[in-house]
């Protein structure tokens, strides 16, 4: 070892004893290639009584040096924290698993009980995960609370190996009466994709102890997001959830919103750059209305959210006493939309929590929206287990429907509605699944299209709609916000995803909706949501201008009774 390197190491060693059982070589930039290069470092480790934390990050450790350090760790049974990020710069990728196995084996020999393991920024790939696989399965990690593997290039294969190791660790520790209770999991920038995320989700659900999950930039789309959402709702103490820069789209956002309904301790949500879009934003607004009592930060930046949906979100955070930051930067509000959002926040006396809107993308161009819709129409089919199906095909009644109901819902007429008799409301309620927002919206539009001045027909339409919506609105806010979101898409007031079945808007649609918003079953915040969209996109209803204006006036009175 060169004399200059020895001098640098000696200087570093003089600064290593930091108290609380920690020995730190953090950021020393040491090039540790062989046994000779770590001679003094090893001596320090051996002589340190009660070693609880070892910081080696910011240096570069070769195989021989790692083996020498490992030898020194074989008697350190009190070691709890290994901060070993950015520890292999300039090393061959093939060297890293060998070095990691040596260090892991030493911890097992010592009988250490780790609480923290940080191997971030080591870019070791799936083979690197294999290097810590045995360690993670061992009793050393039965006590693990924090696992940091950020920017390690694990890929799908590494994610699956990691998930299997955590699962086995949990099973073995549970058998001993002290199950693994991992609290912090960090694995951003790892190219986990759907398969890796889904594998890890199963481990998360099994553990049920997570408090922080950070998995940004992993190429996860709605399938992986849905798997994570299902798992996370089984982790009731979750406080921080960071999935920045993955791809939710509507399906992922709805799944995550459903999961968040069950979580009462979440403080920070980062879904920035996740393509949450307007439908997803509305779903999250519903969750904000009825849950997330301790939320402090919500990041939905760069998500293609439009003005009306952003305003619905803003209204939903009004009664969040702990809210410190709402980030909607980089969306598609437009200049007027940004001003409207700022004004709304100011009127609620919450302007201080709104982040900058300096990177707003501007209102979507109508021609661009039409092109996107055409493209989505072409790609509106998806594979299912049973073959190919049209993702947004018209909602059909259940195959077990009463024949008369089947006939009516397939091709509704005033005559067939009346022929159903006094039991029509019960029959339709029985055969329309109110938990499915698409089916409720479709049934609403089919029935309301029959509205007329004929007293008997009008009465039948309104009674049927009241029965249907009363049952639908007895569910969660998420369920009913999803219904309204789907209805808005079908009426052309909101841009939806995929091949959306828009209807030709009839006066009856709006007049029946006007009737519904005045009923006790229709909550005021839902009326406010409708008002926000009708006020900003009313031109889409110009073919029914009289019914539209009547609906607008009723909505305004509903949300501001004093007017």
Coordinates of C-alpha atoms in Angstrom, one line a residue:
X1 CA 0.0 0.0 0.0
X2 CA 1.4 3.5 -0.9
X3 CA 2.5 5.7 1.9
X4 CA 0.0 8.4 0.9
X5 CA -2.9 5.9 1.1
X6 CA -1.7 4.8 4.6
X7 CA -1.6 8.4 5.7
X8 CA -5.1 9.0 4.4
X9 CA -6.4 5.9 6.2
X10 CA -4.6 6.9 9.4
X11 CA -6.3 10.4 9.2
X12 CA -9.6 8.7 8.6
X13 CA -9.3 6.4 11.5
X14 CA -8.6 9.3 13.8
X15 CA -12.2 10.6 13.0
X16 CA -14.0 7.3 13.2
X17 CA -15.2 6.9 16.8
X18 CA -18.5 8.8 16.8
X19 CA -20.0 7.4 20.0
X20 CA -23.1 5.3 20.5
X21 CA -21.2 2.3 19.3
X22 CA -20.7 3.7 15.7
X23 CA -17.5 3.3 13.7
X24 CA -17.6 5.5 10.6
X25 CA -15.4 5.7 7.5
X26 CA -18.2 7.5 5.6
X27 CA -17.2 9.4 2.5
X28 CA -13.5 9.0 3.0
X29 CA -12.9 7.9 -0.6
X30 CA -10.6 5.1 0.4
X31 CA -9.5 2.6 -2.2
X32 CA -9.4 -0.7 -0.3
X33 CA -8.1 -3.4 -2.5
X34 CA -6.3 -6.0 -0.4
X35 CA -5.6 -7.1 3.2
X36 CA -2.7 -4.7 3.5
X37 CA -4.9 -1.7 2.6
X38 CA -7.3 -2.4 5.4
X39 CA -4.8 -3.5 8.0
X40 CA -5.4 -0.4 10.3
X41 CA -9.2 -0.4 9.6
X42 CA -9.4 -4.0 10.6
X43 CA -7.5 -3.3 13.8
X44 CA -9.9 -0.5 14.7
X45 CA -12.9 -2.9 14.2
X46 CA -11.3 -5.6 16.3
X47 CA -10.5 -3.3 19.1
X48 CA -13.8 -1.5 19.1
X49 CA -15.8 -2.9 22.0
X50 CA -19.6 -2.8 21.7
X51 CA -19.6 -2.0 18.0
X52 CA -23.2 -1.4 16.9
X53 CA -22.9 0.5 13.6
X54 CA -20.4 0.3 10.9
X55 CA -20.3 2.9 8.1
X56 CA -18.3 2.1 5.0
X57 CA -20.3 4.1 2.5
X58 CA -18.4 6.3 0.0
X59 CA -15.3 4.1 -0.2
X60 CA -14.5 1.3 -2.7
X61 CA -13.9 -2.2 -1.3
X62 CA -12.4 -5.1 -3.3
X63 CA -12.9 -8.8 -2.6
X64 CA -9.8 -9.4 -0.6
X65 CA -10.4 -6.3 1.5
X66 CA -14.0 -7.3 2.1
X67 CA -12.8 -10.7 3.3
X68 CA -10.4 -9.1 5.7
X69 CA -13.1 -6.8 7.1
X70 CA -15.4 -9.8 7.4
X71 CA -12.9 -11.7 9.5
X72 CA -12.8 -8.8 11.9
X73 CA -16.6 -8.8 12.1
X74 CA -16.9 -12.4 13.1
X75 CA -16.9 -11.6 16.8
X76 CA -19.1 -8.5 16.6
X77 CA -22.3 -9.9 17.9
X78 CA -23.7 -6.5 19.0
X79 CA -23.6 -5.1 15.4
X80 CA -27.0 -3.7 14.5
X81 CA -26.5 -1.3 11.6
X82 CA -24.6 -1.8 8.4
X83 CA -24.3 1.4 6.3
X84 CA -22.7 0.0 3.2
X85 CA -24.0 2.1 0.3
X86 CA -21.8 3.3 -2.6
X87 CA -19.1 0.8 -1.5
X88 CA -18.1 -0.8 -4.8
X89 CA -17.4 2.1 -7.2
X90 CA -15.0 1.0 -9.9
X91 CA -15.3 -2.7 -9.0
X92 CA -16.2 -5.4 -11.5
X93 CA -19.8 -6.4 -11.1
X94 CA -18.7 -10.1 -10.7
X95 CA -16.6 -9.1 -7.6
X96 CA -19.5 -7.6 -5.7
X97 CA -21.5 -10.8 -4.8
X98 CA -18.3 -12.5 -3.5
X99 CA -17.6 -9.5 -1.3
X100 CA -21.2 -9.4 0.0
X101 CA -21.2 -13.1 0.7
X102 CA -18.0 -12.7 2.8
X103 CA -19.5 -9.9 4.8
X104 CA -22.8 -11.6 5.3
X105 CA -21.2 -14.8 6.4
X106 CA -19.3 -12.9 9.0
X107 CA -22.5 -11.5 10.5
X108 CA -24.0 -14.9 10.7
X109 CA -20.9 -16.3 12.4
X110 CA -21.0 -13.5 14.9
X111 CA -24.7 -14.0 15.6
X112 CA -25.4 -10.4 15.0
X113 CA -29.0 -9.1 15.0
X114 CA -29.3 -6.4 12.4
X115 CA -31.8 -3.5 12.5
X116 CA -30.6 -1.6 9.5
X117 CA -29.0 -2.7 6.2
X118 CA -28.2 -0.1 3.6
X119 CA -26.7 -1.3 0.3
X120 CA -28.0 1.5 -1.9
X121 CA -26.1 2.9 -4.9
X122 CA -24.1 -0.2 -5.5
X123 CA -25.5 -1.2 -8.9
X124 CA -24.9 -4.9 -8.3
X125 CA -27.8 -6.2 -10.3
X126 CA -29.6 -9.5 -9.7
X127 CA -26.3 -11.3 -8.9
X128 CA -25.8 -8.8 -6.1
X129 CA -29.1 -9.8 -4.6
X130 CA -27.9 -13.4 -4.7
X131 CA -24.9 -12.2 -2.7
X132 CA -27.1 -11.1 0.2
X133 CA -29.8 -13.8 -0.2
X134 CA -28.5 -16.1 2.4
X135 CA -27.9 -13.2 4.9
X136 CA -31.5 -12.0 4.4
X137 CA -32.9 -15.5 5.1
X138 CA -30.8 -16.0 8.2
X139 CA -31.5 -15.2 11.8
X140 CA -29.3 -12.1 11.5
X141 CA -32.2 -10.4 9.7
X142 CA -35.1 -11.7 11.8
X143 CA -34.8 -8.3 13.6
X144 CA -34.4 -6.2 10.5
X145 CA -36.4 -3.0 10.6
X146 CA -34.9 -0.9 7.7
X147 CA -33.8 -2.2 4.3
X148 CA -32.3 0.2 1.8
X149 CA -31.5 -1.0 -1.7
X150 CA -32.0 2.2 -3.7
X151 CA -30.4 2.3 -7.2
X152 CA -29.0 -1.2 -7.2
X153 CA -30.2 -2.3 -10.7
X154 CA -31.9 -5.4 -9.2
X155 CA -34.3 -5.8 -12.2
X156 CA -37.2 -8.2 -12.2
X157 CA -35.0 -11.2 -11.3
X158 CA -33.4 -9.5 -8.3
X159 CA -36.8 -8.3 -7.1
X160 CA -38.1 -11.9 -7.1
X161 CA -35.0 -13.2 -5.3
X162 CA -35.4 -10.4 -2.7
X163 CA -39.1 -11.1 -2.2
X164 CA -38.5 -14.8 -1.7
X165 CA -35.7 -14.1 0.8
X166 CA -37.9 -11.7 2.8
X167 CA -40.8 -14.2 2.7
X168 CA -38.5 -17.0 4.0
X169 CA -37.1 -14.7 6.7
X170 CA -40.6 -13.9 7.9
X171 CA -41.7 -17.5 7.9
X172 CA -38.6 -18.7 9.9
X173 CA -38.8 -15.8 12.4
X174 CA -42.5 -16.4 12.8
X175 CA -41.9 -20.0 13.6
X176 CA -39.6 -18.9 16.4
X177 CA -42.3 -16.6 17.8
X178 CA -40.8 -13.3 16.7
X179 CA -41.8 -12.5 13.2
X180 CA -39.8 -10.1 10.9
X181 CA -41.3 -6.6 11.3
X182 CA -39.7 -4.6 8.5
X183 CA -40.6 -1.0 8.9
X184 CA -38.7 0.8 6.1
X185 CA -38.3 -0.5 2.6
X186 CA -36.4 1.6 0.0
X187 CA -35.8 0.3 -3.5
X188 CA -36.1 3.1 -6.0
X189 CA -34.5 3.1 -9.5
X190 CA -34.2 -0.7 -9.7
X191 CA -36.2 -1.6 -12.9
X192 CA -38.4 -3.9 -10.9
X193 CA -41.3 -3.5 -13.3
X194 CA -44.6 -5.3 -12.8
X195 CA -43.2 -8.8 -12.0
X196 CA -40.7 -7.6 -9.5
X197 CA -43.2 -5.3 -7.8
X198 CA -45.8 -8.0 -7.7
X199 CA -43.4 -10.5 -6.1
X200 CA -42.5 -7.9 -3.4
X201 CA -46.1 -7.1 -2.8
X202 CA -46.7 -10.6 -1.6
X203 CA -43.9 -10.3 0.9
X204 CA -45.3 -6.9 2.0
X205 CA -48.7 -8.3 2.6
X206 CA -47.2 -11.2 4.6
X207 CA -45.2 -8.9 6.9
X208 CA -47.9 -6.2 7.4
X209 CA -45.5 -4.0 9.4
X210 CA -44.3 -1.4 6.9
X211 CA -44.2 2.2 7.8
X212 CA -42.3 3.6 4.9
X213 CA -42.2 2.4 1.3
X214 CA -40.1 4.1 -1.4
X215 CA -40.2 2.6 -4.8
X216 CA -39.8 5.4 -7.3
X217 CA -38.6 5.0 -10.9
X218 CA -39.2 1.3 -11.3
X219 CA -41.1 1.0 -14.6
X220 CA -44.2 -0.2 -12.7
X221 CA -47.6 0.2 -14.5
X222 CA -51.2 -0.4 -13.3
X223 CA -50.8 -4.2 -12.8
X224 CA -47.9 -3.8 -10.5
X225 CA -49.4 -0.8 -8.8
X226 CA -52.6 -2.7 -8.2
X227 CA -50.6 -5.6 -6.6
X228 CA -48.8 -3.1 -4.3
X229 CA -52.1 -1.4 -3.4
X230 CA -53.6 -4.7 -2.4
X231 CA -50.6 -5.5 -0.2
X232 CA -50.2 -2.0 1.4
X233 CA -53.7 -2.0 2.8
X234 CA -52.6 -4.8 5.0
X235 CA -49.9 -2.6 6.5
X236 CA -52.0 -0.4 8.9
X237 CA -49.1 1.7 10.2
X238 CA -47.9 3.0 6.8
X239 CA -46.8 6.6 7.1
X240 CA -44.9 7.4 3.9
X241 CA -45.6 6.1 0.4
X242 CA -43.4 7.2 -2.5
X243 CA -44.1 5.6 -5.9
X244 CA -42.9 8.7 -7.9
X245 CA -42.3 8.2 -11.6
X246 CA -44.2 5.0 -12.2
X247 CA -47.3 4.7 -14.4
X248 CA -50.6 4.4 -12.6
X249 CA -53.2 5.5 -15.2
X250 CA -56.9 5.2 -14.1
X251 CA -56.8 1.5 -13.1
X252 CA -53.7 1.9 -10.9
X253 CA -55.0 5.1 -9.3
X254 CA -58.4 3.5 -8.5
X255 CA -56.7 0.5 -6.9
X256 CA -54.4 2.8 -4.8
X257 CA -57.3 4.9 -3.8
X258 CA -59.1 1.8 -2.6
X259 CA -56.1 0.8 -0.5
X260 CA -55.7 4.3 1.0
X261 CA -59.2 4.1 2.4
X262 CA -58.0 1.5 4.8
X263 CA -54.9 3.4 6.0
X264 CA -55.3 5.9 8.8
X265 CA -51.7 6.9 9.6
X266 CA -50.4 8.0 6.2
X267 CA -48.6 11.3 6.3
X268 CA -46.8 11.6 3.0
X269 CA -48.0 10.5 -0.4
X270 CA -45.8 11.0 -3.5
X271 CA -47.5 10.0 -6.7
X272 CA -45.8 12.6 -8.8
X273 CA -45.1 11.9 -12.4
X274 CA -47.3 8.8 -12.2
X275 CA -50.0 9.6 -14.8
X276 CA -52.7 9.7 -12.2
X277 CA -54.8 11.8 -14.6
X278 CA -58.1 13.5 -13.8
X279 CA -60.1 10.3 -13.1
X280 CA -57.5 9.1 -10.7
X281 CA -57.4 12.6 -9.1
X282 CA -61.1 12.4 -8.5
X283 CA -60.8 9.0 -6.9
X284 CA -58.1 10.3 -4.6
X285 CA -60.3 13.3 -3.7
X286 CA -63.0 10.9 -2.5
X287 CA -60.4 9.2 -0.2
X288 CA -59.4 12.6 1.1
X289 CA -63.0 13.4 1.9
X290 CA -63.5 10.3 4.1
X291 CA -60.1 9.3 5.3
X292 CA -56.4 10.0 5.5
X293 CA -56.8 12.1 8.7
X294 CA -53.1 12.6 9.4
X295 CA -52.0 13.5 5.8
X296 CA -49.3 16.2 5.6
X297 CA -48.1 16.1 2.0
X298 CA -49.7 15.1 -1.3
X299 CA -47.7 15.1 -4.5
X300 CA -49.6 14.6 -7.7
X301 CA -47.4 16.7 -9.9
X302 CA -46.9 16.0 -13.6
X303 CA -49.9 13.7 -13.7
X304 CA -51.9 15.2 -16.7
X305 CA -54.6 16.4 -14.3
X306 CA -56.9 19.1 -15.7
X307 CA -58.3 22.2 -14.1
X308 CA -61.6 20.9 -12.9
X309 CA -60.1 17.8 -11.3
X310 CA -57.5 19.9 -9.6
X311 CA -60.2 22.1 -8.1
X312 CA -62.0 19.0 -6.8
X313 CA -58.7 17.9 -5.2
X314 CA -58.2 21.3 -3.6
X315 CA -61.7 21.3 -2.1
X316 CA -61.0 17.9 -0.7
X317 CA -58.0 19.0 1.4
X318 CA -59.9 21.9 3.0
X319 CA -60.6 20.1 6.2
X320 CA -57.2 18.4 6.5
X321 CA -55.7 20.1 9.6
X322 CA -52.3 18.6 9.3
X323 CA -51.8 19.3 5.6
X324 CA -48.6 21.1 4.9
X325 CA -48.1 20.7 1.1
X326 CA -50.2 20.1 -2.0
X327 CA -48.1 19.7 -5.1
X328 CA -50.0 20.0 -8.4
X329 CA -47.2 21.5 -10.5
X330 CA -46.6 20.3 -14.0
X331 CA -50.2 19.3 -14.7
X332 CA -52.6 20.6 -17.4
X333 CA -54.4 23.5 -15.8
X334 CA -53.7 26.4 -18.1
X335 CA -53.1 29.9 -17.0
X336 CA -56.7 30.5 -16.0
X337 CA -56.8 27.2 -14.3
X338 CA -53.7 28.0 -12.2
X339 CA -55.3 31.3 -11.2
X340 CA -58.6 29.5 -10.3
X341 CA -56.7 27.0 -8.2
X342 CA -54.8 29.7 -6.3
X343 CA -58.0 31.6 -5.7
X344 CA -59.7 28.5 -4.4
X345 CA -56.9 27.7 -2.0
X346 CA -56.8 31.4 -0.9
X347 CA -60.6 31.4 -0.3
X348 CA -60.2 28.3 1.9
X349 CA -57.3 30.1 3.7
X350 CA -55.0 27.3 2.6
X351 CA -52.9 29.2 0.0
X352 CA -49.8 28.5 2.0
X353 CA -49.8 24.8 1.4
X354 CA -50.0 25.0 -2.4
X355 CA -46.7 24.3 -4.1
X356 CA -45.5 26.3 -7.1
X357 CA -47.3 25.9 -10.4
X358 CA -44.5 27.3 -12.5
X359 CA -44.1 24.2 -14.6
X360 CA -47.7 23.8 -15.6
X361 CA -48.1 22.2 -19.0
X362 CA -51.1 24.3 -20.1
X363 CA -54.6 23.2 -21.1
X364 CA -54.7 20.2 -23.3
X365 CA -55.1 21.1 -27.0
X366 CA -58.5 19.9 -28.3
X367 CA -56.9 18.5 -31.4
X368 CA -54.3 16.6 -29.4
X369 CA -57.0 15.2 -27.2
X370 CA -58.9 13.9 -30.3
X371 CA -55.7 12.3 -31.6
X372 CA -55.0 10.6 -28.3
X373 CA -58.6 9.3 -28.1
X374 CA -58.3 7.9 -31.6
X375 CA -55.0 6.2 -30.7
X376 CA -56.5 4.8 -27.5
X377 CA -59.5 3.5 -29.5
X378 CA -57.1 1.6 -31.7
X379 CA -55.4 0.2 -28.6
X380 CA -58.5 -0.3 -26.5
X381 CA -58.3 -4.0 -26.3
X382 CA -56.5 -5.9 -23.6
X383 CA -55.5 -9.5 -23.0
X384 CA -57.4 -11.4 -20.3
X385 CA -57.0 -14.9 -19.0
X386 CA -59.7 -16.0 -21.3
X387 CA -58.6 -14.2 -24.4
X388 CA -59.1 -10.7 -25.8
X389 CA -61.8 -8.3 -24.7
X390 CA -62.7 -4.8 -25.4
X391 CA -61.6 -2.8 -22.4
X392 CA -64.5 -0.4 -22.4
X393 CA -67.2 -2.3 -24.2
X394 CA -70.8 -1.1 -23.4
X395 CA -72.0 -2.3 -20.0
X396 CA -74.3 -5.3 -20.3
X397 CA -76.8 -6.6 -17.8
X398 CA -75.8 -9.7 -15.8
X399 CA -76.6 -12.9 -17.7
X400 CA -78.9 -14.0 -14.9
X401 CA -81.2 -11.0 -15.5
X402 CA -84.9 -11.5 -15.6
X403 CA -85.8 -11.6 -19.3
X404 CA -87.9 -8.4 -19.2
X405 CA -85.1 -6.5 -17.5
X406 CA -82.6 -7.9 -20.0
X407 CA -84.8 -6.6 -22.8
X408 CA -85.3 -3.2 -21.2
X409 CA -81.7 -2.5 -20.4
X410 CA -80.6 -3.7 -23.8
X411 CA -83.0 -1.4 -25.6
X412 CA -84.8 0.9 -23.2
X413 CA -88.1 2.5 -24.2
X414 CA -90.8 4.2 -22.2
X415 CA -93.2 1.4 -23.1
X416 CA -91.0 -1.4 -21.8
X417 CA -90.2 0.6 -18.6
X418 CA -93.9 0.9 -17.8
X419 CA -94.5 -2.7 -18.6
X420 CA -92.2 -3.7 -15.8
X421 CA -95.0 -2.6 -13.5
X422 CA -94.8 -1.3 -9.9
X423 CA -91.9 -3.7 -9.1
X424 CA -89.6 -2.1 -11.8
X425 CA -87.4 -0.3 -9.2
X426 CA -86.7 -3.4 -7.3
X427 CA -86.0 -5.4 -10.4
X428 CA -83.6 -2.9 -11.8
X429 CA -81.9 -2.4 -8.5
X430 CA -81.5 -6.2 -8.2
X431 CA -79.9 -6.5 -11.6
X432 CA -77.5 -3.5 -11.7
X433 CA -74.4 -4.1 -9.7
X434 CA -74.1 -0.7 -7.8
X435 CA -70.4 -1.5 -6.9
X436 CA -69.6 -1.2 -10.6
X437 CA -69.4 2.5 -11.5
X438 CA -69.6 1.7 -15.2
X439 CA -72.8 -0.3 -14.9
X440 CA -74.5 2.3 -12.6
X441 CA -73.6 5.2 -15.0
X442 CA -74.7 3.2 -18.0
X443 CA -78.0 2.3 -16.3
X444 CA -78.5 5.9 -15.3
X445 CA -78.1 7.2 -18.8
X446 CA -80.3 4.5 -20.4
X447 CA -83.2 5.2 -17.9
X448 CA -82.9 9.0 -17.9
X449 CA -82.9 9.1 -21.7
X450 CA -86.6 8.2 -21.4
X451 CA -87.6 11.3 -19.4
X452 CA -90.5 13.1 -20.8
X453 CA -93.4 15.4 -19.9
X454 CA -95.7 12.5 -19.8
X455 CA -96.6 12.3 -16.1
X456 CA -96.6 8.5 -15.9
X457 CA -93.3 8.1 -17.7
X458 CA -91.6 10.9 -15.8
X459 CA -92.8 9.4 -12.5
X460 CA -91.5 5.9 -13.5
X461 CA -88.1 7.3 -14.6
X462 CA -87.5 9.4 -11.4
X463 CA -88.6 6.7 -9.0
X464 CA -86.4 4.2 -10.7
X465 CA -83.4 6.5 -10.7
X466 CA -84.0 7.4 -7.1
X467 CA -84.0 3.8 -6.0
X468 CA -80.9 3.0 -8.1
X469 CA -78.8 6.0 -6.9
X470 CA -80.0 5.7 -3.3
X471 CA -78.5 2.3 -3.2
X472 CA -75.4 3.3 -5.1
X473 CA -74.8 6.3 -2.8
X474 CA -75.0 4.1 0.3
X475 CA -71.5 2.9 -0.4
X476 CA -68.2 4.6 0.1
X477 CA -67.3 8.1 -1.3
X478 CA -64.8 6.4 -3.5
X479 CA -67.5 4.3 -5.1
X480 CA -69.8 7.2 -5.7
X481 CA -67.0 9.5 -6.9
X482 CA -66.1 6.8 -9.4
X483 CA -69.7 6.7 -10.6
X484 CA -69.7 10.5 -11.1
X485 CA -66.3 10.4 -12.8
X486 CA -67.6 7.7 -15.2
X487 CA -70.8 9.7 -15.8
X488 CA -68.8 12.8 -16.6
X489 CA -66.7 10.9 -19.1
X490 CA -69.9 9.5 -20.8
X491 CA -71.4 13.0 -20.9
X492 CA -68.2 14.4 -22.5
X493 CA -67.4 16.6 -19.6
X494 CA -64.2 14.7 -18.7
X495 CA -61.5 13.1 -20.9
X496 CA -61.4 9.4 -20.0
X497 CA -58.9 6.7 -20.7
X498 CA -59.2 4.2 -23.5
X499 CA -62.2 3.6 -25.7
X500 CA -64.8 5.6 -23.8
X501 CA -68.4 5.1 -24.7
X502 CA -69.7 8.7 -24.9
X503 CA -73.4 9.2 -25.4
X504 CA -75.4 11.7 -27.3
X505 CA -76.5 14.0 -24.5
X506 CA -80.2 14.4 -24.2
X507 CA -82.2 16.9 -22.1
X508 CA -83.5 14.0 -20.1
X509 CA -80.0 13.1 -18.9
X510 CA -79.5 16.5 -17.4
X511 CA -83.0 17.0 -16.1
X512 CA -82.9 13.7 -14.2
X513 CA -79.5 14.6 -12.9
X514 CA -80.9 17.9 -11.7
X515 CA -83.7 16.0 -9.9
X516 CA -81.1 13.7 -8.3
X517 CA -78.8 16.4 -6.9
X518 CA -81.8 17.8 -4.9
X519 CA -82.4 14.6 -3.1
X520 CA -81.2 13.8 0.4
X521 CA -79.1 10.8 -0.8
X522 CA -77.0 13.1 -3.0
X523 CA -74.2 14.6 -0.8
X524 CA -73.3 18.2 -1.1
X525 CA -69.6 17.6 -1.9
X526 CA -70.8 15.4 -4.8
X527 CA -72.9 18.3 -6.0
X528 CA -69.9 20.5 -5.8
X529 CA -67.9 18.1 -7.9
X530 CA -70.6 18.2 -10.6
X531 CA -70.8 21.9 -10.4
X532 CA -67.1 22.3 -11.0
X533 CA -67.2 20.3 -14.2
X534 CA -70.5 21.6 -15.6
X535 CA -69.3 25.2 -14.9
X536 CA -66.0 24.7 -16.8
X537 CA -67.0 22.4 -19.6
X538 CA -70.7 23.3 -20.1
X539 CA -70.0 24.1 -23.7
X540 CA -70.0 20.3 -24.3
X541 CA -73.7 20.4 -23.4
X542 CA -74.6 23.2 -25.8
X543 CA -77.1 20.9 -27.6
X544 CA -79.2 20.9 -24.4
X545 CA -78.5 24.4 -23.3
X546 CA -81.8 24.9 -21.5
X547 CA -81.5 21.7 -19.4
X548 CA -77.8 22.5 -18.8
X549 CA -78.5 26.0 -17.5
X550 CA -81.3 24.7 -15.3
X551 CA -78.9 22.1 -13.9
X552 CA -76.2 24.7 -13.3
X553 CA -78.6 26.9 -11.3
X554 CA -79.8 24.0 -9.2
X555 CA -76.2 22.9 -8.5
X556 CA -75.3 26.5 -7.4
X557 CA -78.2 26.6 -5.0
X558 CA -77.4 23.1 -3.7
X559 CA -73.8 24.0 -2.8
X560 CA -74.6 27.6 -1.7
X561 CA -78.1 27.4 0.0
X562 CA -77.9 31.0 1.0
X563 CA -77.8 32.2 -2.6

